[in-house]
Amino acid sequence: TYIFFTSDNGWFGGEHRMAEGKDRAYEESARVPLFVRGPGIAPGTEAEELALNTDFASTFAELAGGEYSAEGRSLLPLMRGENPPSWRSAVLLEGFVGKGDRVYEAVRTERYKYVEYGNGEEELYDLQNDPYELENGYEKADPALVEDLKVRLEALKECAGNECREAEDAR
């Protein structure tokens, strides 16, 4: 028996001067807990790799001894503390805030998060040096970095099937 505990989103309670809500590009909303217990998972095992809720179907299928062909990946190697030969290096974040009046699309890599809002605003955070996303570094960022993140975002927004895996894995 495996037990999974997670959530579908984080909830704001004053962070980033937002009184309440969810579905924001910031880490408090985008990162959610995932705890798993079961055979073959050593207590205290932690993984920092980028995981998505689309990974659950492939994970559950592998745990049941089957296969599931989808855009997600099985989390089982990470849960067992193994280093998979290849893992995604970027994910797409997107959402609607309130009544849909402010849309965002973002790419989250291991180190950076680049956000484009429907109103034309852009944000860039170096999550290694600014983990709480307090200083928007977009205006001062290296143009080559911004262009790379824009290209990755476009690839993730437009992908389907195996193209998504390629877009997630691009370095």
Coordinates of C-alpha atoms in Angstrom, one line a residue:
T1 CA 0.0 0.0 0.0
Y2 CA 1.2 3.5 -0.9
I3 CA -0.1 6.6 0.7
F4 CA 0.1 9.9 -1.2
F5 CA -0.6 13.3 0.4
T6 CA -0.6 16.4 -1.7
S7 CA -2.7 19.5 -2.6
D8 CA -3.8 21.0 -5.9
N9 CA -2.4 24.5 -5.1
G10 CA -1.1 26.8 -2.4
W11 CA -3.2 29.4 -0.8
F12 CA -2.1 33.0 -0.2
G13 CA -2.5 34.6 3.2
G14 CA -0.8 38.0 2.7
E15 CA 2.3 36.9 0.8
H16 CA 3.3 39.3 -1.9
R17 CA 0.7 41.8 -0.6
M18 CA -2.1 39.5 -1.8
A19 CA -4.8 39.2 0.9
E20 CA -5.9 35.7 -0.2
G21 CA -6.2 33.5 -3.2
K22 CA -4.5 30.8 -5.2
D23 CA -3.4 30.2 -8.8
R24 CA -0.5 32.7 -8.8
A25 CA 2.9 32.3 -10.3
Y26 CA 4.7 32.7 -7.0
E27 CA 6.2 29.7 -5.3
E28 CA 3.7 29.8 -2.4
S29 CA 1.0 28.9 -4.8
A30 CA 2.9 26.9 -7.4
R31 CA 4.8 24.6 -5.1
V32 CA 2.7 22.2 -3.2
P33 CA 3.6 19.4 -0.8
L34 CA 3.9 15.8 -1.9
F35 CA 4.5 13.2 0.8
V36 CA 4.6 9.5 -0.1
R37 CA 5.0 6.4 2.1
G38 CA 5.1 2.8 0.9
P39 CA 7.3 -0.2 0.1
G40 CA 10.7 0.7 -1.3
I41 CA 10.6 4.4 -0.1
A42 CA 13.1 5.0 2.6
P43 CA 11.9 7.3 5.4
G44 CA 13.4 10.8 5.0
T45 CA 13.9 10.5 1.2
E46 CA 13.7 14.0 -0.4
A47 CA 13.7 15.0 -4.0
E48 CA 14.1 18.5 -5.4
E49 CA 13.4 17.7 -9.0
L50 CA 10.5 19.5 -10.8
A51 CA 7.4 17.3 -10.5
L52 CA 3.9 18.0 -11.8
N53 CA 0.4 16.6 -11.1
T54 CA 0.5 15.1 -14.6
D55 CA 3.1 12.7 -13.2
F56 CA 0.6 10.9 -11.0
A57 CA -1.1 8.8 -13.6
S58 CA 2.3 7.4 -14.9
T59 CA 3.5 6.9 -11.3
F60 CA 0.3 5.0 -10.2
A61 CA 0.4 2.9 -13.3
E62 CA 4.1 1.9 -12.7
L63 CA 3.3 1.1 -9.1
A64 CA 0.5 -1.2 -10.3
G65 CA 2.9 -2.9 -12.8
G66 CA 1.4 -1.3 -15.8
E67 CA 2.1 1.5 -18.2
Y68 CA 0.4 4.8 -19.0
S69 CA 1.3 6.8 -22.0
A70 CA 0.8 10.5 -21.2
E71 CA 2.7 13.7 -20.9
G72 CA 3.7 13.0 -17.2
R73 CA 6.5 10.9 -15.9
S74 CA 6.7 8.3 -13.3
L75 CA 7.9 9.7 -10.0
L76 CA 8.9 6.2 -8.8
P77 CA 12.7 6.6 -9.4
L78 CA 12.7 9.8 -7.4
M79 CA 10.6 8.3 -4.6
R80 CA 13.1 5.5 -4.3
G81 CA 16.0 7.9 -4.1
E82 CA 17.4 7.0 -7.5
N83 CA 18.9 9.5 -9.9
P84 CA 17.1 9.1 -13.2
P85 CA 19.4 9.5 -16.2
S86 CA 17.3 12.4 -17.5
W87 CA 14.7 14.6 -15.8
R88 CA 12.8 17.7 -16.7
S89 CA 14.6 21.0 -16.3
A90 CA 11.6 23.3 -16.8
V91 CA 7.8 23.3 -16.3
L92 CA 5.0 25.5 -17.5
L93 CA 2.9 27.5 -15.0
E94 CA -0.3 29.2 -16.2
G95 CA -3.4 30.5 -14.7
F96 CA -6.2 32.9 -14.3
V97 CA -6.6 35.2 -11.3
G98 CA -9.9 36.3 -9.9
K99 CA -12.6 36.3 -12.6
G100 CA -10.0 35.8 -15.3
D101 CA -9.0 39.4 -15.5
R102 CA -5.3 38.7 -15.1
V103 CA -3.8 35.8 -17.0
Y104 CA -0.2 34.7 -16.6
E105 CA 2.1 32.1 -18.3
A106 CA 5.4 31.3 -16.8
V107 CA 8.4 29.0 -17.2
R108 CA 9.9 27.6 -14.0
T109 CA 13.4 26.1 -14.3
E110 CA 15.6 24.7 -11.5
R111 CA 16.9 28.2 -10.9
Y112 CA 14.7 30.8 -12.6
K113 CA 11.1 31.8 -13.0
Y114 CA 10.1 34.0 -15.9
V115 CA 6.4 35.2 -15.9
E116 CA 4.5 37.0 -18.7
Y117 CA 1.2 38.5 -17.6
G118 CA -1.7 39.2 -20.0
N119 CA -1.4 42.9 -19.3
G120 CA 2.2 43.0 -20.7
E121 CA 4.0 42.9 -17.3
E122 CA 7.0 40.6 -17.0
E123 CA 8.8 39.2 -14.0
L124 CA 12.0 37.3 -13.6
Y125 CA 13.3 35.8 -10.4
D126 CA 16.5 34.1 -9.6
L127 CA 15.2 31.5 -7.1
Q128 CA 18.7 30.6 -5.9
N129 CA 19.5 34.1 -4.8
D130 CA 15.9 35.3 -4.2
P131 CA 13.9 32.3 -3.1
Y132 CA 11.0 34.4 -1.8
E133 CA 10.6 36.2 -5.1
L134 CA 10.9 39.7 -3.6
E135 CA 13.0 41.4 -6.3
N136 CA 11.8 41.4 -9.9
G137 CA 15.1 41.1 -11.8
Y138 CA 13.6 41.4 -15.3
E139 CA 14.8 45.0 -16.1
K140 CA 18.4 44.2 -15.0
A141 CA 18.7 40.7 -16.4
D142 CA 21.1 39.5 -19.0
P143 CA 19.1 39.8 -22.3
A144 CA 20.4 36.3 -23.4
L145 CA 18.9 34.8 -20.2
V146 CA 15.6 36.5 -20.8
E147 CA 15.5 35.4 -24.5
D148 CA 16.3 31.8 -23.5
L149 CA 13.5 31.7 -20.9
K150 CA 11.1 33.3 -23.5
V151 CA 12.0 30.6 -26.0
R152 CA 11.5 27.9 -23.4
L153 CA 8.1 29.4 -22.4
E154 CA 6.9 29.5 -26.0
A155 CA 8.0 25.8 -26.5
L156 CA 6.1 24.7 -23.4
K157 CA 3.0 26.7 -24.3
E158 CA 2.8 25.2 -27.8
C159 CA 3.8 21.6 -27.2
A160 CA 1.8 18.4 -27.2
G161 CA 2.7 14.8 -26.4
N162 CA 6.4 14.0 -26.8
E163 CA 7.1 17.6 -27.8
C164 CA 6.4 18.6 -24.2
R165 CA 9.0 16.1 -22.8
E166 CA 11.5 17.6 -25.2
A167 CA 10.6 21.2 -24.2
E168 CA 10.8 20.3 -20.5
D169 CA 14.2 18.6 -21.0
A170 CA 15.8 21.3 -23.1
R171 CA 18.8 22.9 -21.3

